[in-house]
C-alpha cells in the first residue's frame, strides 16, 4: 500500500496555533486504498521527509498564497502566510525531484502553479457570472468542468464543487491546462511530463463521484 502524505494547515485557536486537516482528505485516500499520513506544518527540512511517503497531497485552506510568493503586490489576497507558502513550495520541489506523484487541491493547485513560476488572480469575484465561492454547499455540484487531453483523468464534462475566490492567472512554465469551467477559469492543471496534477475543485468532498475515485486511485496506485 502506498503512503500518502497530506500537508496540514496552520490555524489559530484560542489556545494557540493548531495544525488542522479536514477529515475528507485522509478519508478519500484511505477509501482509494492508500495509507494517509498527516504532515504537520512545522517547517522541518523537506529533505527529512524524503523516502517516508510515496505521494504528496497539497491541501486547500482559507489562507491565500501571499502575492509576494509570486512577485506581485497585495490587492485582494487574504489570510496570507508566506512562511507556509515557502515551506510547501520546498516540499513540492522535494517531491518533484523524487518523481513522486503530487496532487494539489484548491490552494494546493495554486501552489503548484506558483512553484512553477506562475501567478494567480487574487480575487475572481468580479471576473465571472459563475459562482465559484460556494462554501456552504461544499459537497454539492456547482458548475461544469470540461477535461481535455488529460494524461491522468478520463476526458469529458463533469460537475464539480467550487470553494475558491482565486484562480490561476499566468500558467507555470512546465504545466498544461487540462480542465476549464465555462467562463474560462482554469480548473485542472498537470505537469507536461511528471505525475503532477492540480484541481481547483475539491474532489475529496465529492468522493462518490467517478471522477474523484479515478483521481484518488491514480494517487494511491501510480
Ligand atoms: Mn470553480
PDB file of C-alpha atoms and ligand atoms in Angstrom:
ATOM      1  CA  UNK A   1       0.000   0.000   0.000  1.00  0.00           C
ATOM      2  CA  UNK A   2       1.192   3.487  -0.835  1.00  0.00           C
ATOM      3  CA  UNK A   3       1.843   6.044   1.892  1.00  0.00           C
ATOM      4  CA  UNK A   4       0.175   9.324   1.002  1.00  0.00           C
ATOM      5  CA  UNK A   5       1.477  12.405   2.820  1.00  0.00           C
ATOM      6  CA  UNK A   6      -1.135  15.124   3.311  1.00  0.00           C
ATOM      7  CA  UNK A   7       0.006  18.579   4.405  1.00  0.00           C
ATOM      8  CA  UNK A   8      -1.954  20.077   7.310  1.00  0.00           C
ATOM      9  CA  UNK A   9      -2.776  23.769   7.520  1.00  0.00           C
ATOM     10  CA  UNK A  10      -1.586  26.135  10.225  1.00  0.00           C
ATOM     11  CA  UNK A  11      -4.535  27.644  12.079  1.00  0.00           C
ATOM     12  CA  UNK A  12      -5.105  29.886  15.069  1.00  0.00           C
ATOM     13  CA  UNK A  13      -7.236  28.857  18.017  1.00  0.00           C
ATOM     14  CA  UNK A  14      -7.951  30.433  21.395  1.00  0.00           C
ATOM     15  CA  UNK A  15      -5.354  28.062  22.896  1.00  0.00           C
ATOM     16  CA  UNK A  16      -2.650  28.794  20.351  1.00  0.00           C
ATOM     17  CA  UNK A  17      -1.677  27.576  16.917  1.00  0.00           C
ATOM     18  CA  UNK A  18      -3.030  24.303  15.576  1.00  0.00           C
ATOM     19  CA  UNK A  19      -2.314  22.053  12.648  1.00  0.00           C
ATOM     20  CA  UNK A  20      -5.662  21.200  11.126  1.00  0.00           C
ATOM     21  CA  UNK A  21      -6.826  18.966   8.339  1.00  0.00           C
ATOM     22  CA  UNK A  22     -10.361  18.340   7.103  1.00  0.00           C
ATOM     23  CA  UNK A  23     -11.046  14.616   7.503  1.00  0.00           C
ATOM     24  CA  UNK A  24     -12.267  14.473   3.906  1.00  0.00           C
ATOM     25  CA  UNK A  25      -8.643  14.204   2.737  1.00  0.00           C
ATOM     26  CA  UNK A  26      -7.460  11.162   4.727  1.00  0.00           C
ATOM     27  CA  UNK A  27     -10.861   9.506   4.221  1.00  0.00           C
ATOM     28  CA  UNK A  28     -10.577   9.855   0.439  1.00  0.00           C
ATOM     29  CA  UNK A  29      -7.026   8.454   0.478  1.00  0.00           C
ATOM     30  CA  UNK A  30      -7.994   5.531   2.705  1.00  0.00           C
ATOM     31  CA  UNK A  31     -11.043   4.738   0.605  1.00  0.00           C
ATOM     32  CA  UNK A  32      -8.826   4.592  -2.503  1.00  0.00           C
ATOM     33  CA  UNK A  33      -6.582   2.046  -0.785  1.00  0.00           C
ATOM     34  CA  UNK A  34      -3.754   4.315   0.374  1.00  0.00           C
ATOM     35  CA  UNK A  35      -2.314   4.937   3.837  1.00  0.00           C
ATOM     36  CA  UNK A  36      -2.891   8.570   4.803  1.00  0.00           C
ATOM     37  CA  UNK A  37      -0.062  10.302   6.676  1.00  0.00           C
ATOM     38  CA  UNK A  38      -0.593  13.808   8.025  1.00  0.00           C
ATOM     39  CA  UNK A  39       2.406  16.120   7.816  1.00  0.00           C
ATOM     40  CA  UNK A  40       2.480  18.993  10.312  1.00  0.00           C
ATOM     41  CA  UNK A  41       3.144  22.484   9.019  1.00  0.00           C
ATOM     42  CA  UNK A  42       6.122  22.925  11.323  1.00  0.00           C
ATOM     43  CA  UNK A  43       8.552  23.766   8.549  1.00  0.00           C
ATOM     44  CA  UNK A  44      11.044  20.955   9.061  1.00  0.00           C
ATOM     45  CA  UNK A  45      13.574  20.475   6.269  1.00  0.00           C
ATOM     46  CA  UNK A  46      11.668  18.803   3.392  1.00  0.00           C
ATOM     47  CA  UNK A  47      14.694  16.527   2.862  1.00  0.00           C
ATOM     48  CA  UNK A  48      13.914  14.896   6.208  1.00  0.00           C
ATOM     49  CA  UNK A  49      10.668  13.534   4.745  1.00  0.00           C
ATOM     50  CA  UNK A  50      12.292  12.044   1.628  1.00  0.00           C
ATOM     51  CA  UNK A  51      11.510   8.343   1.411  1.00  0.00           C
ATOM     52  CA  UNK A  52       8.828   8.479   4.111  1.00  0.00           C
ATOM     53  CA  UNK A  53       5.964   8.816   1.640  1.00  0.00           C
ATOM     54  CA  UNK A  54       5.017   7.610  -1.852  1.00  0.00           C
ATOM     55  CA  UNK A  55       2.790  10.525  -2.907  1.00  0.00           C
ATOM     56  CA  UNK A  56       2.113  14.063  -1.693  1.00  0.00           C
ATOM     57  CA  UNK A  57      -1.173  15.957  -1.308  1.00  0.00           C
ATOM     58  CA  UNK A  58      -1.077  19.751  -1.047  1.00  0.00           C
ATOM     59  CA  UNK A  59      -4.348  20.809   0.505  1.00  0.00           C
ATOM     60  CA  UNK A  60      -6.809  23.667   0.405  1.00  0.00           C
ATOM     61  CA  UNK A  61      -7.037  26.339   3.068  1.00  0.00           C
ATOM     62  CA  UNK A  62      -8.601  29.700   3.859  1.00  0.00           C
ATOM     63  CA  UNK A  63      -5.099  31.179   3.656  1.00  0.00           C
ATOM     64  CA  UNK A  64      -4.371  32.547   0.201  1.00  0.00           C
ATOM     65  CA  UNK A  65      -0.875  32.271  -1.192  1.00  0.00           C
ATOM     66  CA  UNK A  66       0.901  35.537  -0.416  1.00  0.00           C
ATOM     67  CA  UNK A  67       1.266  37.611  -3.613  1.00  0.00           C
ATOM     68  CA  UNK A  68       4.899  38.229  -2.683  1.00  0.00           C
ATOM     69  CA  UNK A  69       5.404  34.489  -3.277  1.00  0.00           C
ATOM     70  CA  UNK A  70       4.739  35.142  -6.983  1.00  0.00           C
ATOM     71  CA  UNK A  71       6.230  38.614  -7.125  1.00  0.00           C
ATOM     72  CA  UNK A  72       3.109  40.774  -7.121  1.00  0.00           C
ATOM     73  CA  UNK A  73       1.801  43.464  -4.764  1.00  0.00           C
ATOM     74  CA  UNK A  74      -1.035  42.608  -2.386  1.00  0.00           C
ATOM     75  CA  UNK A  75      -4.514  43.527  -3.647  1.00  0.00           C
ATOM     76  CA  UNK A  76      -7.255  41.063  -2.678  1.00  0.00           C
ATOM     77  CA  UNK A  77      -5.445  38.068  -1.200  1.00  0.00           C
ATOM     78  CA  UNK A  78      -6.371  37.291   2.427  1.00  0.00           C
ATOM     79  CA  UNK A  79      -5.028  35.453   5.494  1.00  0.00           C
ATOM     80  CA  UNK A  80      -1.614  35.125   3.851  1.00  0.00           C
ATOM     81  CA  UNK A  81       1.158  33.083   5.454  1.00  0.00           C
ATOM     82  CA  UNK A  82       4.364  33.471   3.395  1.00  0.00           C
ATOM     83  CA  UNK A  83       6.255  31.109   5.706  1.00  0.00           C
ATOM     84  CA  UNK A  84       3.776  28.336   4.930  1.00  0.00           C
ATOM     85  CA  UNK A  85       3.989  29.120   1.207  1.00  0.00           C
ATOM     86  CA  UNK A  86       7.769  28.824   1.253  1.00  0.00           C
ATOM     87  CA  UNK A  87       7.714  25.509   3.093  1.00  0.00           C
ATOM     88  CA  UNK A  88       5.049  23.984   0.854  1.00  0.00           C
ATOM     89  CA  UNK A  89       6.920  25.151  -2.259  1.00  0.00           C
ATOM     90  CA  UNK A  90      10.050  23.470  -0.869  1.00  0.00           C
ATOM     91  CA  UNK A  91       8.035  20.281  -0.184  1.00  0.00           C
ATOM     92  CA  UNK A  92       6.733  20.430  -3.737  1.00  0.00           C
ATOM     93  CA  UNK A  93      10.221  20.657  -5.225  1.00  0.00           C
ATOM     94  CA  UNK A  94      11.457  17.851  -2.979  1.00  0.00           C
ATOM     95  CA  UNK A  95       8.631  15.552  -4.124  1.00  0.00           C
ATOM     96  CA  UNK A  96       9.006  16.612  -7.745  1.00  0.00           C
ATOM     97  CA  UNK A  97      12.717  15.877  -7.686  1.00  0.00           C
ATOM     98  CA  UNK A  98      11.937  12.415  -6.323  1.00  0.00           C
ATOM     99  CA  UNK A  99       9.354  11.968  -9.145  1.00  0.00           C
ATOM    100  CA  UNK A 100       6.729  11.220  -6.502  1.00  0.00           C
ATOM    101  CA  UNK A 101       3.087  11.767  -7.598  1.00  0.00           C
ATOM    102  CA  UNK A 102       1.746  15.119  -6.392  1.00  0.00           C
ATOM    103  CA  UNK A 103      -1.906  16.123  -6.093  1.00  0.00           C
ATOM    104  CA  UNK A 104      -2.699  19.760  -5.337  1.00  0.00           C
ATOM    105  CA  UNK A 105      -6.249  20.609  -4.308  1.00  0.00           C
ATOM    106  CA  UNK A 106      -7.602  24.186  -4.486  1.00  0.00           C
ATOM    107  CA  UNK A 107      -4.880  26.242  -2.768  1.00  0.00           C
ATOM    108  CA  UNK A 108      -2.633  23.218  -3.409  1.00  0.00           C
ATOM    109  CA  UNK A 109      -3.227  23.538  -7.149  1.00  0.00           C
ATOM    110  CA  UNK A 110      -2.476  27.247  -6.969  1.00  0.00           C
ATOM    111  CA  UNK A 111       0.697  26.427  -5.060  1.00  0.00           C
ATOM    112  CA  UNK A 112       1.854  24.069  -7.831  1.00  0.00           C
ATOM    113  CA  UNK A 113       1.328  26.893 -10.316  1.00  0.00           C
ATOM    114  CA  UNK A 114       3.279  29.395  -8.188  1.00  0.00           C
ATOM    115  CA  UNK A 115       6.064  26.853  -7.560  1.00  0.00           C
ATOM    116  CA  UNK A 116       6.378  26.515 -11.353  1.00  0.00           C
ATOM    117  CA  UNK A 117       6.650  30.290 -11.779  1.00  0.00           C
ATOM    118  CA  UNK A 118       3.001  31.122 -12.489  1.00  0.00           C
ATOM    119  CA  UNK A 119       0.758  33.800 -10.997  1.00  0.00           C
ATOM    120  CA  UNK A 120      -2.758  33.964  -9.522  1.00  0.00           C
ATOM    121  CA  UNK A 121      -5.831  36.143  -9.820  1.00  0.00           C
ATOM    122  CA  UNK A 122      -6.097  37.487  -6.255  1.00  0.00           C
ATOM    123  CA  UNK A 123      -9.884  37.647  -6.457  1.00  0.00           C
ATOM    124  CA  UNK A 124     -12.179  36.383  -9.220  1.00  0.00           C
ATOM    125  CA  UNK A 125     -15.460  37.666  -7.755  1.00  0.00           C
ATOM    126  CA  UNK A 126     -15.876  40.341 -10.436  1.00  0.00           C
ATOM    127  CA  UNK A 127     -14.459  38.270 -13.278  1.00  0.00           C
ATOM    128  CA  UNK A 128     -17.308  35.864 -13.922  1.00  0.00           C
ATOM    129  CA  UNK A 129     -21.052  35.321 -13.802  1.00  0.00           C
ATOM    130  CA  UNK A 130     -20.350  31.843 -12.464  1.00  0.00           C
ATOM    131  CA  UNK A 131     -20.327  31.500  -8.685  1.00  0.00           C
ATOM    132  CA  UNK A 132     -17.017  29.899  -7.672  1.00  0.00           C
ATOM    133  CA  UNK A 133     -17.282  30.620  -3.924  1.00  0.00           C
ATOM    134  CA  UNK A 134     -19.944  28.231  -2.603  1.00  0.00           C
ATOM    135  CA  UNK A 135     -18.538  27.287   0.777  1.00  0.00           C
ATOM    136  CA  UNK A 136     -21.905  26.430   2.338  1.00  0.00           C
ATOM    137  CA  UNK A 137     -22.517  23.956  -0.489  1.00  0.00           C
ATOM    138  CA  UNK A 138     -19.062  22.364  -0.473  1.00  0.00           C
ATOM    139  CA  UNK A 139     -20.346  18.825  -1.120  1.00  0.00           C
ATOM    140  CA  UNK A 140     -22.632  19.877  -3.992  1.00  0.00           C
ATOM    141  CA  UNK A 141     -22.092  20.145  -7.723  1.00  0.00           C
ATOM    142  CA  UNK A 142     -21.859  23.840  -8.563  1.00  0.00           C
ATOM    143  CA  UNK A 143     -20.513  24.165 -12.100  1.00  0.00           C
ATOM    144  CA  UNK A 144     -19.239  22.095 -15.019  1.00  0.00           C
ATOM    145  CA  UNK A 145     -15.623  21.428 -15.921  1.00  0.00           C
ATOM    146  CA  UNK A 146     -14.533  20.189 -19.342  1.00  0.00           C
ATOM    147  CA  UNK A 147     -11.464  17.963 -19.140  1.00  0.00           C
ATOM    148  CA  UNK A 148      -9.451  17.680 -22.317  1.00  0.00           C
ATOM    149  CA  UNK A 149      -6.131  15.996 -23.157  1.00  0.00           C
ATOM    150  CA  UNK A 150      -5.542  14.865 -19.566  1.00  0.00           C
ATOM    151  CA  UNK A 151      -2.734  12.355 -19.025  1.00  0.00           C
ATOM    152  CA  UNK A 152      -4.291  11.241 -15.737  1.00  0.00           C
ATOM    153  CA  UNK A 153      -8.102  11.570 -15.850  1.00  0.00           C
ATOM    154  CA  UNK A 154     -10.692  10.498 -18.427  1.00  0.00           C
ATOM    155  CA  UNK A 155     -11.603  13.403 -20.700  1.00  0.00           C
ATOM    156  CA  UNK A 156     -15.217  14.583 -20.571  1.00  0.00           C
ATOM    157  CA  UNK A 157     -17.569  17.070 -18.937  1.00  0.00           C
ATOM    158  CA  UNK A 158     -18.102  16.789 -15.194  1.00  0.00           C
ATOM    159  CA  UNK A 159     -19.974  18.693 -12.500  1.00  0.00           C
ATOM    160  CA  UNK A 160     -17.747  19.773  -9.594  1.00  0.00           C
ATOM    161  CA  UNK A 161     -17.936  21.775  -6.386  1.00  0.00           C
ATOM    162  CA  UNK A 162     -16.342  25.207  -6.116  1.00  0.00           C
ATOM    163  CA  UNK A 163     -14.910  26.825  -2.980  1.00  0.00           C
ATOM    164  CA  UNK A 164     -12.356  29.283  -4.303  1.00  0.00           C
ATOM    165  CA  UNK A 165     -12.101  33.037  -4.779  1.00  0.00           C
ATOM    166  CA  UNK A 166      -8.748  32.905  -6.569  1.00  0.00           C
ATOM    167  CA  UNK A 167      -7.608  31.166  -9.745  1.00  0.00           C
ATOM    168  CA  UNK A 168      -4.578  30.550 -11.926  1.00  0.00           C
ATOM    169  CA  UNK A 169      -3.680  33.619 -13.979  1.00  0.00           C
ATOM    170  CA  UNK A 170      -0.381  33.050 -15.827  1.00  0.00           C
ATOM    171  CA  UNK A 171       0.382  29.342 -16.096  1.00  0.00           C
ATOM    172  CA  UNK A 172       3.664  27.991 -14.689  1.00  0.00           C
ATOM    173  CA  UNK A 173       6.328  27.023 -17.218  1.00  0.00           C
ATOM    174  CA  UNK A 174       6.126  23.223 -17.143  1.00  0.00           C
ATOM    175  CA  UNK A 175       2.334  22.988 -16.759  1.00  0.00           C
ATOM    176  CA  UNK A 176      -0.568  22.471 -19.140  1.00  0.00           C
ATOM    177  CA  UNK A 177      -4.243  23.337 -18.641  1.00  0.00           C
ATOM    178  CA  UNK A 178      -6.382  20.200 -18.952  1.00  0.00           C
ATOM    179  CA  UNK A 179      -9.669  21.438 -17.490  1.00  0.00           C
ATOM    180  CA  UNK A 180     -11.657  24.672 -17.641  1.00  0.00           C
ATOM    181  CA  UNK A 181     -15.030  25.999 -16.488  1.00  0.00           C
ATOM    182  CA  UNK A 182     -17.481  27.579 -18.963  1.00  0.00           C
ATOM    183  CA  UNK A 183     -16.221  31.067 -18.022  1.00  0.00           C
ATOM    184  CA  UNK A 184     -12.673  30.084 -18.974  1.00  0.00           C
ATOM    185  CA  UNK A 185     -11.472  29.713 -15.385  1.00  0.00           C
ATOM    186  CA  UNK A 186      -8.646  27.184 -15.108  1.00  0.00           C
ATOM    187  CA  UNK A 187      -9.861  24.248 -13.008  1.00  0.00           C
ATOM    188  CA  UNK A 188      -7.320  21.496 -13.790  1.00  0.00           C
ATOM    189  CA  UNK A 189      -3.579  21.662 -14.455  1.00  0.00           C
ATOM    190  CA  UNK A 190      -0.993  18.961 -14.992  1.00  0.00           C
ATOM    191  CA  UNK A 191       2.748  18.762 -15.425  1.00  0.00           C
ATOM    192  CA  UNK A 192       3.549  18.075 -19.070  1.00  0.00           C
ATOM    193  CA  UNK A 193       5.603  15.020 -18.164  1.00  0.00           C
ATOM    194  CA  UNK A 194       5.768  14.260 -14.428  1.00  0.00           C
ATOM    195  CA  UNK A 195       2.936  12.738 -12.293  1.00  0.00           C
ATOM    196  CA  UNK A 196       1.729  16.104 -11.001  1.00  0.00           C
ATOM    197  CA  UNK A 197      -1.893  17.309 -11.102  1.00  0.00           C
ATOM    198  CA  UNK A 198      -3.877  20.120  -9.506  1.00  0.00           C
ATOM    199  CA  UNK A 199      -7.646  20.507  -9.203  1.00  0.00           C
ATOM    200  CA  UNK A 200      -9.258  23.860  -8.452  1.00  0.00           C
ATOM    201  CA  UNK A 201     -12.277  21.983  -7.080  1.00  0.00           C
ATOM    202  CA  UNK A 202     -12.363  19.690  -4.006  1.00  0.00           C
ATOM    203  CA  UNK A 203     -12.606  16.044  -5.152  1.00  0.00           C
ATOM    204  CA  UNK A 204     -12.181  14.811  -1.575  1.00  0.00           C
ATOM    205  CA  UNK A 205     -15.627  16.251  -0.772  1.00  0.00           C
ATOM    206  CA  UNK A 206     -17.293  14.517  -3.754  1.00  0.00           C
ATOM    207  CA  UNK A 207     -15.922  11.076  -3.095  1.00  0.00           C
ATOM    208  CA  UNK A 208     -18.875   9.185  -4.568  1.00  0.00           C
ATOM    209  CA  UNK A 209     -18.125  10.714  -7.982  1.00  0.00           C
ATOM    210  CA  UNK A 210     -16.338   8.521 -10.514  1.00  0.00           C
ATOM    211  CA  UNK A 211     -14.015  11.457 -11.274  1.00  0.00           C
ATOM    212  CA  UNK A 212     -12.910  11.722  -7.626  1.00  0.00           C
ATOM    213  CA  UNK A 213     -12.412   7.983  -7.362  1.00  0.00           C
ATOM    214  CA  UNK A 214     -10.360   7.924 -10.557  1.00  0.00           C
ATOM    215  CA  UNK A 215      -8.152  10.712  -9.193  1.00  0.00           C
ATOM    216  CA  UNK A 216      -7.526   9.161  -5.762  1.00  0.00           C
ATOM    217  CA  UNK A 217      -6.998   5.703  -7.286  1.00  0.00           C
ATOM    218  CA  UNK A 218      -4.331   7.248  -9.537  1.00  0.00           C
ATOM    219  CA  UNK A 219      -2.724   8.820  -6.466  1.00  0.00           C
ATOM    220  CA  UNK A 220      -2.670   5.620  -4.432  1.00  0.00           C
ATOM    221  CA  UNK A 221      -1.655   3.267  -7.228  1.00  0.00           C
ATOM    222  CA  UNK A 222       0.743   5.090  -9.534  1.00  0.00           C
TER     223      UNK A 222
HETATM  224 MN1  LIG B   1     -14.699  26.745  -9.638  1.00  0.00          MN
END
